[in-house]
Each structure stands twice: as C-alpha cells, then as structure tokens.
Coordinates of C-alpha atoms in Angstrom, one line a residue:
X1354 CA 0.0 0.0 0.0
X1355 CA 1.3 3.4 -0.9
X1356 CA 1.4 6.0 1.9
X1357 CA 1.5 9.2 -0.1
X1358 CA 2.0 12.5 1.7
X1359 CA 0.3 15.7 0.5
X1360 CA 2.8 18.0 2.1
X1361 CA 0.8 21.2 1.8
X1362 CA -1.8 19.7 4.1
X1363 CA 0.7 19.3 7.0
X1364 CA 1.1 21.7 9.8
X1365 CA 4.2 23.6 10.8
X1366 CA 5.8 21.0 13.2
X1367 CA 5.4 18.2 10.6
X1368 CA 6.7 20.5 7.8
X1369 CA 9.8 21.4 9.8
X1370 CA 10.6 17.7 10.2
X1371 CA 10.1 16.9 6.5
X1372 CA 12.4 19.7 5.5
X1373 CA 15.1 18.9 8.1
X1374 CA 15.1 15.1 7.4
X1375 CA 15.9 16.0 3.7
X1376 CA 18.9 18.1 4.8
X1377 CA 17.3 21.5 4.5
X1378 CA 17.3 24.4 7.0
X1379 CA 13.7 24.9 8.1
X1380 CA 12.3 28.4 7.5
X1381 CA 10.2 30.4 10.0
X1382 CA 6.9 30.8 8.1
X1383 CA 4.6 28.0 7.0
X1384 CA 4.4 29.3 3.4
X1385 CA 8.2 29.3 3.1
X1386 CA 8.3 25.7 4.6
X1387 CA 5.8 24.6 1.9
X1388 CA 8.0 26.1 -0.8
X1389 CA 11.0 24.3 0.6
X1390 CA 9.3 20.9 0.8
X1391 CA 7.9 21.1 -2.7
X1392 CA 11.4 21.4 -4.1
X1393 CA 13.0 18.9 -1.7
X1394 CA 10.3 16.2 -2.1
X1395 CA 10.9 16.1 -5.9
X1396 CA 14.5 15.1 -5.4
X1397 CA 14.0 13.0 -2.2
X1398 CA 10.7 11.1 -2.0
X1399 CA 9.6 9.8 1.4
X1400 CA 10.3 6.2 0.5
X1401 CA 14.0 6.9 -0.2
X1402 CA 14.7 8.4 3.3
X1403 CA 15.5 5.4 5.6
X1404 CA 16.9 7.1 8.7
X1405 CA 15.9 10.0 10.9
X1406 CA 18.2 12.9 11.9
X1407 CA 16.8 13.0 15.4
X1408 CA 17.4 10.9 18.5
X1409 CA 14.9 8.1 19.0
X1410 CA 13.3 9.6 22.1
X1411 CA 13.0 13.0 20.5
X1412 CA 11.5 11.5 17.4
X1413 CA 8.9 9.4 19.5
X1414 CA 7.9 12.5 21.5
X1415 CA 7.1 14.3 18.3
X1416 CA 5.2 11.2 17.0
X1417 CA 3.0 11.2 20.1
X1418 CA 2.1 14.9 19.6
X1419 CA 1.1 14.1 16.0
X1420 CA -0.9 11.1 17.1
X1421 CA -2.8 13.3 19.5
X1422 CA -3.7 15.6 16.5
X1423 CA -4.9 12.7 14.4
X1424 CA -6.9 11.3 17.3
X1425 CA -8.7 14.6 17.7
X1426 CA -9.4 14.7 14.0
X1427 CA -10.9 11.2 14.0
X1428 CA -13.2 12.2 16.9
X1429 CA -14.4 15.2 14.8
X1430 CA -14.9 12.9 11.8
X1431 CA -17.1 10.6 13.9
X1432 CA -19.2 13.6 14.8
X1433 CA -19.4 15.1 11.3
X1434 CA -17.8 13.5 8.3
X1435 CA -15.8 16.1 6.3
X1436 CA -13.9 15.2 3.2
X1437 CA -11.2 17.9 3.7
X1438 CA -10.6 16.9 7.3
X1439 CA -10.5 13.3 6.2
X1440 CA -7.7 14.2 3.7
X1441 CA -5.7 16.1 6.2
X1442 CA -6.0 13.3 8.7
X1443 CA -4.9 10.7 6.2
X1444 CA -1.9 12.8 5.2
X1445 CA -0.9 13.2 8.9
X1446 CA -1.1 9.5 9.5
X1447 CA 1.0 8.8 6.3
X1448 CA 3.6 11.2 7.7
X1449 CA 3.6 9.3 11.1
X1450 CA 3.9 6.0 9.2
X1451 CA 7.1 7.0 7.4
X1452 CA 8.5 8.7 10.5
X1453 CA 8.0 5.5 12.6
X1454 CA 9.8 3.4 10.0
X1455 CA 12.9 5.6 10.3
X1456 CA 13.2 5.3 14.1
X1457 CA 15.8 2.8 15.4
X1458 CA 14.1 0.9 18.3
X1459 CA 16.8 -1.8 18.8
X1460 CA 17.5 -0.7 22.4
X1461 CA 15.1 -2.0 25.1
X1462 CA 14.3 1.5 26.4
X1463 CA 13.2 2.7 23.0
X1464 CA 11.4 -0.5 22.0
X1465 CA 8.6 -0.1 24.6
X1466 CA 7.7 3.5 23.6
X1467 CA 8.0 2.6 20.0
X1468 CA 5.5 -0.3 20.3
X1469 CA 3.0 2.0 22.1
X1470 CA 3.2 4.6 19.3
X1471 CA 2.9 1.9 16.6
X1472 CA -0.2 0.4 18.3
X1473 CA -1.9 3.8 18.5
X1474 CA -1.1 4.4 14.8
X1475 CA -2.6 1.1 13.7
X1476 CA -5.7 1.7 15.7
X1477 CA -6.2 5.2 14.3
X1478 CA -5.5 4.1 10.7
X1479 CA -8.1 1.3 11.0
X1480 CA -10.7 3.9 12.2
X1481 CA -9.8 6.2 9.3
X1482 CA -10.3 3.4 6.7
X1483 CA -13.8 2.8 8.1
X1484 CA -14.7 6.3 7.0
X1485 CA -13.4 5.8 3.5
X1486 CA -16.6 4.3 2.1
X1487 CA -18.7 6.8 3.9
X1488 CA -16.7 9.8 2.7
X1489 CA -17.2 8.7 -0.9
X1490 CA -21.0 8.7 -0.4
X1491 CA -21.2 12.1 1.2
X1492 CA -21.9 14.9 -1.3
X1493 CA -19.1 17.4 -1.7
X1494 CA -19.9 20.6 0.3
X1495 CA -18.6 23.8 -1.1
X1496 CA -15.8 24.9 1.1
X1497 CA -13.9 28.2 0.9
X1498 CA -10.7 26.7 2.1
X1499 CA -8.1 26.0 -0.6
X1500 CA -7.6 22.5 -1.9
X1501 CA -4.2 21.2 -0.9
X1502 CA -3.8 19.2 -4.1
X1503 CA -4.6 22.2 -6.3
X1504 CA -2.2 24.3 -4.2
X1505 CA 0.5 21.7 -4.9
X1506 CA -0.2 21.7 -8.6
X1507 CA -0.2 25.5 -8.7
X1508 CA 3.0 25.8 -6.9
X1509 CA 4.6 23.2 -9.2
X1510 CA 3.4 25.1 -12.3
X1511 CA 4.6 28.4 -10.9
X1512 CA 8.0 26.9 -10.1
X1513 CA 8.2 25.5 -13.6
X1514 CA 7.4 28.9 -15.2
X1515 CA 9.9 30.7 -13.0
X1516 CA 12.5 28.1 -13.9
X1517 CA 11.7 28.4 -17.6
X1518 CA 12.1 32.2 -17.4
X1519 CA 15.5 31.9 -15.6
X1520 CA 16.9 29.2 -17.9
X1521 CA 15.8 31.4 -20.8
X1522 CA 18.6 33.8 -19.8
X1523 CA 21.2 31.1 -20.6
X1524 CA 21.6 31.7 -24.3
X1525 CA 24.5 30.4 -26.4
X1526 CA 24.8 31.1 -30.1
X1527 CA 28.3 29.6 -30.7
X1528 CA 30.0 32.9 -31.3
X1529 CA 31.2 33.7 -27.8
X1530 CA 33.6 31.8 -25.4
X1531 CA 32.2 28.3 -24.9
X1532 CA 34.1 27.9 -21.6
X1533 CA 32.5 31.0 -20.2
X1534 CA 29.1 29.7 -21.1
X1535 CA 29.7 26.3 -19.5
X1536 CA 30.9 27.9 -16.3
X1537 CA 27.8 30.1 -16.2
X1538 CA 25.5 27.0 -16.6
X1539 CA 27.3 25.1 -13.9
X1540 CA 27.0 28.0 -11.5
X1541 CA 23.3 28.3 -12.4
X1542 CA 22.7 24.6 -11.7
X1543 CA 24.6 24.8 -8.4
X1544 CA 22.9 27.9 -7.1
X1545 CA 19.4 26.7 -7.8
X1546 CA 19.9 22.9 -7.1
X1547 CA 18.5 22.1 -10.5
X1548 CA 19.0 18.5 -11.8
X1549 CA 21.0 18.4 -15.0
X1550 CA 18.2 16.6 -16.7
X1551 CA 16.2 19.8 -16.4
X1552 CA 18.9 21.8 -18.2
X1553 CA 19.1 19.2 -20.9
X1554 CA 15.3 19.3 -21.3
X1555 CA 15.5 23.1 -22.0
X1556 CA 18.4 22.7 -24.4
X1557 CA 16.3 23.9 -27.4
X1558 CA 15.6 27.1 -25.5
X1559 CA 19.2 27.6 -24.5
X1560 CA 20.9 27.2 -27.8
X1561 CA 20.3 29.7 -30.6
X1562 CA 21.6 30.3 -34.2
X1563 CA 24.6 28.1 -35.1
X1564 CA 24.6 26.4 -31.7
X1565 CA 21.0 25.3 -32.2
X1566 CA 21.8 23.7 -35.6
X1567 CA 24.7 22.0 -33.9
X1568 CA 22.5 20.6 -31.0
X1569 CA 19.9 19.3 -33.4
X1570 CA 22.6 17.3 -35.1
X1571 CA 24.0 15.8 -31.9
X1572 CA 21.0 15.5 -29.6
X1573 CA 20.5 11.8 -30.5
X1574 CA 24.0 11.0 -29.4
X1575 CA 23.8 12.5 -25.9
X1576 CA 21.8 11.4 -22.8
X1577 CA 23.2 13.7 -20.1
X1578 CA 24.3 17.4 -19.9
X1579 CA 27.9 16.3 -19.1
X1580 CA 28.0 14.6 -22.6
X1581 CA 26.8 17.8 -24.1
X1582 CA 29.6 19.8 -22.3
X1583 CA 32.2 17.4 -23.7
X1584 CA 31.0 17.9 -27.3
X1585 CA 30.7 21.7 -26.8
X1586 CA 34.4 22.0 -25.8
X1587 CA 35.3 19.7 -28.7
X1588 CA 33.4 21.6 -31.4
X1589 CA 33.4 25.2 -30.2
X1590 CA 36.8 25.6 -28.5
X1591 CA 39.7 27.1 -30.5
X1592 CA 42.7 24.8 -30.9
X1593 CA 45.2 27.3 -29.4
X1594 CA 42.8 28.5 -26.7
X1595 CA 45.0 27.4 -23.8
X1596 CA 48.1 28.9 -25.5
X1597 CA 46.5 32.3 -26.0
X1598 CA 44.9 32.4 -22.6
X1599 CA 48.2 31.5 -20.9
X1600 CA 49.8 34.5 -22.7
X1601 CA 47.0 36.7 -21.5
X1602 CA 47.5 35.4 -18.0
X1603 CA 51.2 36.2 -18.0
X1604 CA 50.5 39.7 -19.3
X1605 CA 47.7 40.4 -16.8
X1606 CA 49.5 42.6 -14.2
X1607 CA 47.8 44.2 -11.2
X1608 CA 46.2 47.5 -11.8
X1609 CA 47.2 50.7 -10.0
X1610 CA 44.0 50.9 -7.9
X1611 CA 43.2 47.1 -7.8
X1612 CA 43.6 45.6 -4.4
X1613 CA 45.3 42.2 -4.0
X1614 CA 42.2 40.2 -3.1
X1615 CA 40.3 41.2 -6.3
X1616 CA 43.3 40.7 -8.5
X1617 CA 44.1 37.2 -7.2
X1618 CA 40.4 36.3 -7.6
X1619 CA 40.4 37.4 -11.2
X1620 CA 43.7 35.5 -11.8
X1621 CA 42.2 32.3 -10.3
X1622 CA 39.2 32.7 -12.6
X1623 CA 41.5 32.9 -15.6
X1624 CA 43.5 29.8 -14.3
X1625 CA 40.2 27.8 -14.0
X1626 CA 39.4 28.4 -17.7
X1627 CA 42.5 26.5 -18.9
X1628 CA 41.8 23.1 -20.3
X1629 CA 44.8 21.6 -18.6
X1630 CA 45.1 22.8 -14.9
X1631 CA 48.2 24.8 -14.1
X1632 CA 50.1 23.6 -11.1
X1633 CA 49.9 25.9 -8.1
X1634 CA 53.7 26.5 -8.1
X1635 CA 53.4 27.9 -11.6
X1636 CA 50.4 30.0 -10.6
X1637 CA 52.3 31.4 -7.7
X1638 CA 55.3 32.3 -9.8
X1639 CA 53.1 34.2 -12.3
X1640 CA 51.4 36.1 -9.4
X1641 CA 54.8 37.0 -7.9
X1642 CA 55.9 38.5 -11.2
X1643 CA 52.7 40.3 -11.9
X1644 CA 51.7 42.0 -8.6
X1645 CA 52.7 45.6 -8.1
X1646 CA 56.3 46.4 -7.1
X1647 CA 55.2 48.2 -4.0
X1648 CA 54.9 44.8 -2.2
X1649 CA 58.5 43.9 -2.9
X1650 CA 60.0 45.1 0.4
X1651 CA 57.3 43.3 2.4
X1652 CA 57.7 40.1 0.5
X1653 CA 61.5 40.2 0.7
X1654 CA 61.3 40.3 4.6
X1655 CA 58.8 37.4 4.7
X1656 CA 59.6 33.8 4.9
X1657 CA 59.5 31.5 1.9
X1658 CA 56.0 31.8 0.3
X1659 CA 54.8 28.4 -0.8
X1660 CA 51.1 29.0 -1.7
X1661 CA 48.8 31.7 -3.1
X1662 CA 46.9 32.1 0.2
X1663 CA 50.1 33.1 2.1
X1664 CA 50.9 35.6 -0.7
X1665 CA 47.4 37.1 -0.5
X1666 CA 47.6 37.5 3.3
X1667 CA 51.0 39.2 3.3
X1668 CA 50.0 41.6 0.6
X1669 CA 46.7 42.4 2.3
X1670 CA 48.5 43.2 5.5
X1671 CA 50.7 45.6 3.6
X1672 CA 47.7 47.3 2.1
X1673 CA 46.1 47.6 5.6
X1674 CA 49.3 49.2 7.0
X1675 CA 49.5 51.7 4.0
X1676 CA 45.9 52.6 4.6
X1677 CA 46.7 53.4 8.2
X1678 CA 49.7 55.5 7.3
X1679 CA 47.6 57.6 5.0
X1680 CA 45.1 58.3 7.7
X1681 CA 47.7 59.1 10.4
X1682 CA 47.6 62.7 11.8
X1683 CA 50.0 64.5 14.1
X1684 CA 48.8 65.1 17.7
X1685 CA 46.5 68.1 18.2
X1686 CA 47.8 71.3 19.8
X1687 CA 46.6 72.4 23.2
X1688 CA 43.6 74.8 22.9
X1689 CA 41.3 76.5 25.3
X1690 CA 38.8 73.6 24.9
X1691 CA 41.4 70.9 25.9
X1692 CA 40.1 69.0 28.9
X1693 CA 43.5 67.5 30.0
X1694 CA 46.2 69.8 28.7
X1695 CA 48.9 68.1 30.9
X1696 CA 48.6 65.0 28.7
X1697 CA 48.9 66.9 25.4
X1698 CA 52.0 66.5 23.3
X1699 CA 54.7 69.1 23.6
X1700 CA 57.3 69.4 20.8
X1701 CA 60.8 69.0 22.0
X1702 CA 63.9 70.8 20.6
X1703 CA 65.9 68.5 18.3
X1704 CA 69.4 70.2 18.9
X1705 CA 71.3 71.6 21.9
X1706 CA 72.0 75.3 22.5
X1707 CA 75.6 75.0 21.6
X1708 CA 74.8 73.5 18.2
X1709 CA 72.2 76.3 17.6
X1710 CA 74.8 78.9 18.6
X1711 CA 77.3 77.4 16.3
X1712 CA 74.8 77.3 13.4
X1713 CA 73.9 80.9 14.0
X1714 CA 77.5 82.0 14.1
X1715 CA 78.2 80.1 10.9
X1716 CA 75.2 81.7 9.2
X1717 CA 76.2 85.3 10.3
X1718 CA 79.8 84.8 9.2
X1719 CA 78.6 83.6 5.8
X1720 CA 76.3 86.6 5.4
X1721 CA 79.0 89.0 6.4
X1722 CA 81.6 87.6 4.0
X1723 CA 79.1 87.6 1.2
X1724 CA 77.9 91.1 1.7
X1725 CA 81.4 92.5 2.2
X1726 CA 82.8 90.8 -0.9
X1727 CA 79.7 91.9 -2.9
X1728 CA 79.8 95.5 -1.7
X1729 CA 83.5 96.0 -2.1
X1730 CA 83.7 94.5 -5.6
X1731 CA 80.6 96.4 -6.7
X1732 CA 81.8 99.7 -5.2
X1733 CA 85.2 99.4 -6.8
X1734 CA 83.8 98.4 -10.2
X1735 CA 81.1 101.1 -10.1
X1736 CA 83.6 103.8 -9.3
X1737 CA 86.1 102.6 -11.9
X1738 CA 83.5 102.4 -14.6
X1739 CA 82.1 105.7 -13.5
X1740 CA 85.4 107.4 -13.8
X1741 CA 86.3 105.7 -17.0
X1742 CA 83.1 106.8 -18.8
X1743 CA 82.8 110.2 -17.2
X1744 CA 82.2 113.2 -19.4
X1745 CA 84.0 115.7 -17.1
X1746 CA 87.4 116.8 -18.9
X1747 CA 88.9 118.1 -15.7
X1748 CA 88.2 114.9 -13.8
X1749 CA 89.5 112.8 -16.8
X1750 CA 92.8 114.9 -16.8
X1751 CA 93.2 114.6 -13.1
X1752 CA 92.9 110.8 -13.4
X1753 CA 95.6 110.7 -16.2
X1754 CA 98.1 112.3 -13.8
X1755 CA 98.0 109.2 -11.5
X1756 CA 97.0 106.3 -13.7
X1757 CA 100.5 105.9 -15.0
X1758 CA 101.8 105.6 -11.5
X1759 CA 99.5 102.8 -10.5
X1760 CA 97.6 100.8 -13.1
X1761 CA 94.2 99.5 -12.1
X1762 CA 94.1 95.8 -11.2
X1763 CA 92.8 93.2 -13.6
X1764 CA 89.1 92.7 -12.9
X1765 CA 88.9 89.2 -14.3
X1766 CA 88.2 86.8 -11.5
X1767 CA 88.7 89.6 -9.0
X1768 CA 87.3 87.7 -6.1
X1769 CA 89.7 84.8 -6.5
X1770 CA 93.0 86.8 -7.3
X1771 CA 95.4 88.2 -4.7
X1772 CA 95.6 92.0 -4.8
X1773 CA 97.3 94.8 -2.9
X1774 CA 95.5 98.1 -3.2
X1775 CA 98.6 100.1 -2.0
X1776 CA 101.0 98.8 -4.6
X1777 CA 98.2 98.2 -7.2
X1778 CA 99.7 94.8 -7.7
X1779 CA 98.4 91.2 -7.8
X1780 CA 101.6 89.6 -6.6
X1781 CA 100.7 89.9 -2.9
X1782 CA 97.9 91.0 -0.5
X1783 CA 97.7 94.1 1.6
X1784 CA 98.5 92.2 4.8
X1785 CA 101.9 91.0 3.3
X1786 CA 102.9 94.3 1.7
X1787 CA 106.5 95.4 2.6
X1788 CA 106.2 99.1 1.5
X1789 CA 105.9 101.7 4.3
X1790 CA 102.4 103.0 5.0
X1791 CA 101.4 106.2 3.2
X1792 CA 98.2 107.9 2.4
X1793 CA 96.6 106.6 -0.8
X1794 CA 93.1 106.3 -2.2
X1795 CA 92.5 102.5 -2.5
X1796 CA 89.9 103.1 -5.2
X1797 CA 91.7 105.2 -7.8
X1798 CA 95.3 105.1 -6.5
X1799 CA 95.8 108.8 -5.9
X1800 CA 98.6 109.5 -3.3
X1801 CA 98.3 111.9 -0.4
X1802 CA 94.6 111.4 0.1
X1803 CA 92.2 108.9 1.7
X1804 CA 89.2 107.5 -0.2
X1805 CA 86.7 109.7 1.7
X1806 CA 88.7 112.8 0.8
X1807 CA 89.6 111.8 -2.8
X1808 CA 88.2 114.3 -5.3
X1809 CA 88.4 111.8 -8.1
X1810 CA 86.3 109.2 -6.4
X1811 CA 84.0 111.7 -4.6
X1812 CA 83.3 114.4 -7.1
X1813 CA 80.2 115.7 -5.2
X1814 CA 82.3 116.1 -2.1
X1815 CA 85.0 118.2 -4.0
X1816 CA 82.3 120.6 -5.3
X1817 CA 80.9 121.1 -1.8

C-alpha cells in the first residue's frame, strides 16, 4: 500500500521535520516551509529516506504529539464527516507511518515506547479506513478553504514557469567563449539545485543560431548534460585557446587601484578556464611576477612563500598598513577647549643650545663675507667704470696724472685673485705688503689722500 504525503496539508511542526530530514534548513513561516518541501520532495521522496536525523526519544515524542492531533481529527470525523478533514488526517497518518519506519528501536528503552506509538497508529488508521466508504457517499460541500492538491499543482506550475524564465537567460549562439558559457550554466545549476536533466530538457531554449543547428545534429548521441559539455568543448573551443589564454594570464598585471584580493580572484578565474590545470607552483610564480612592485620590500622580509593564500595574506596586511599610514595625523595642539592639557604632546627641541649657537655664528659669518665681498667688488667696479666713462674733462685729466703711476688691477676673477690696493699689484695681498704705509686712495690710487677725501672718487664732495 502506498502512503502518499500531501505536504501542503501538513502543519508547521510536521513540515519542519520533513524539511530537516531531507537536509534542508527549516524556515520560520509556513508558506516558506511549503515552498521548501515542494522542491525537496521532488529530489528526495519519502520512501527513499530510511533514517531520521533525530534521536529516537525526541522522534517518538514528536510522533506522540502528531498522534494526538490525528486522534482529535478522528473524533471530529465521527461527529461530522468532512472530506477535507479526512484528507488532512490521512496525510498526517501517512507522515507518522514514514516517521515511525525511520526510528531505530533496537534498544530496550526505545522499544517499549515505539510499540505503544505503533499500536496507536494502527488503531487510528483502522478507524480512518472505516470512514473511506462513507466519505465517498457524502456529497461534496462547497468549502472556501483552498484545496491542498490544487495548491501543490499551482506551486509546481509556478515553479516551472519561474525556472523556464530563468533558464531562458542562458543563451548560447556559438559565437562567444564556450568555456565562459559552460561555467555560467554550472553556477546556475549549483545555485538553484536544478537537476542536469532539467537543463538538458531546456536545451532547445538555451541554444540559438549556429549552436541550435549543432545541437539538433548531436541530440540523439547524448543522454546527459555532461556529454553535451564534452562535445561543446570539442566543437566550439579554439585549438590554441590554452596557449593564447596563458599568454593573457602572463600579461595580466595588477592595476594601480586594484587591491590584491580582487586581483588574485580574477587570476584564479583565468586559471580555471585553462583546459589543462596549471600547477599551483606555476600560478604562484606568475602572481609574484605580476603583482605591483610596492609589495617587494614586504615580500623580501617574509619567509619563503609556498602558496597563493600566504601571498594574499601578506599583501593584504601591507595594504592595511598603508591605509593606516595615509590616515595618520599629528597630535593636536593644546587649545582652550582641551580637557586634560597636561597630557597633550609638547614638541621637544631637536638640537642643543651649543649647536644652535654654532649654526647661528656660521650663518652670520657667511652673510658678512658675502655682503662685504659683494659690496667691495661692486663699489670698486662702479667707481672705476664711472670714472672711465665720465664726461668731465677736468676729472679725466686729473685721473691721467695718476693712472701711470698705479695701473688698475685686472678685474677678471677679482674675487679669486690676490691684490694689494697700496701697490696696485696682484703679486701679494695688503697684509703681506712690505712698503711703508702712506696715504693713498684705495679706489683710484691717488697718493696723499684717503678715499673719503679723494676728489676723483668723490666728485660731489669736492664741489661742496
């Protein structure tokens, strides 16, 4: 005898068990539980599940609660026969039947409780069968409650329509990368738990253009989707696909704004497209060559890197540290709103007073020498050029009286050459001059006068 369960007639407690025993995670609402069991029951019928996921005592406790529900339903049926209530009670007893068959009652403690539950089940099922003939003679009363069988059919039809619309997005014309298409189909199957037979049944909707002509030709030779995949790779893959893809892999370096996690994920995706898997050692070598040079110092200080995960962790730590460095800020200064100013950072002097004094002295000395040399050279040149180009005949004649006695010094590289303004000679300096001291204008060489009193060099002073 077949004990068929109409799952949409079960209550929440029984639905949670039916979902859990098939490996699913029970949802909170009844509607969601019904959607779950509709999908799971297609792949795993009740007859194929031979063991329970619960402990025997926990299972028997739940069975007793279900038997109480069915007993109350039978009492109601004895009072007034109702076809919908009869159907729900029959479904509940079928649920109890399959549940009892999965309980292990080999131990003595469990056996006694199991026999009691089995006895109550047999008694209730016998009472239910006595109503079967009577329920067939009772006219059907219009009931506003939904029919569980119709609900199951409607849910199945809606699921099929939804599946058809989603599979319709998987189109392949034969002009794009076949391996990308195969990967997309496999991910679709895995994410929606769809049997491969369903995908094969929708093959005429998936393939278009040249790919559809191809499938019509080979459909009699294939029985599973895996066989279709083998022929797809054979007929639509380019002969040098792996060679060209490997060249693209070696040329694919890390972008400037691309973090290491995304880059390695993309590279692993490219590795997975290869027909012949690349050893992880070769993958690691390519990644070490193609990541950005900024990781070099961090990798050089690390131990020997043997796998891609270690490489990713090291580079990710480097990125985290760099992110912290960019966000680092100097400690704030003390303000009027500072609550604890004694804990605020105070900038310390980096050099001692003696070093500061030495630096100040050195700077002053450099400025003095520069200004003195600049002013002296400029004054001498300015006065000499002024006298040389003057338009005053008397001043020009007065200059000619003394120019023969002392020739002007050569101005080429004046700052570097040794020069004695008293002798007007470049053979020695003023400090090493052996001539006796006498009055002389150091600018124009006129004897008997100093530079402040020299009428040649100070024409305005002579007029006054």
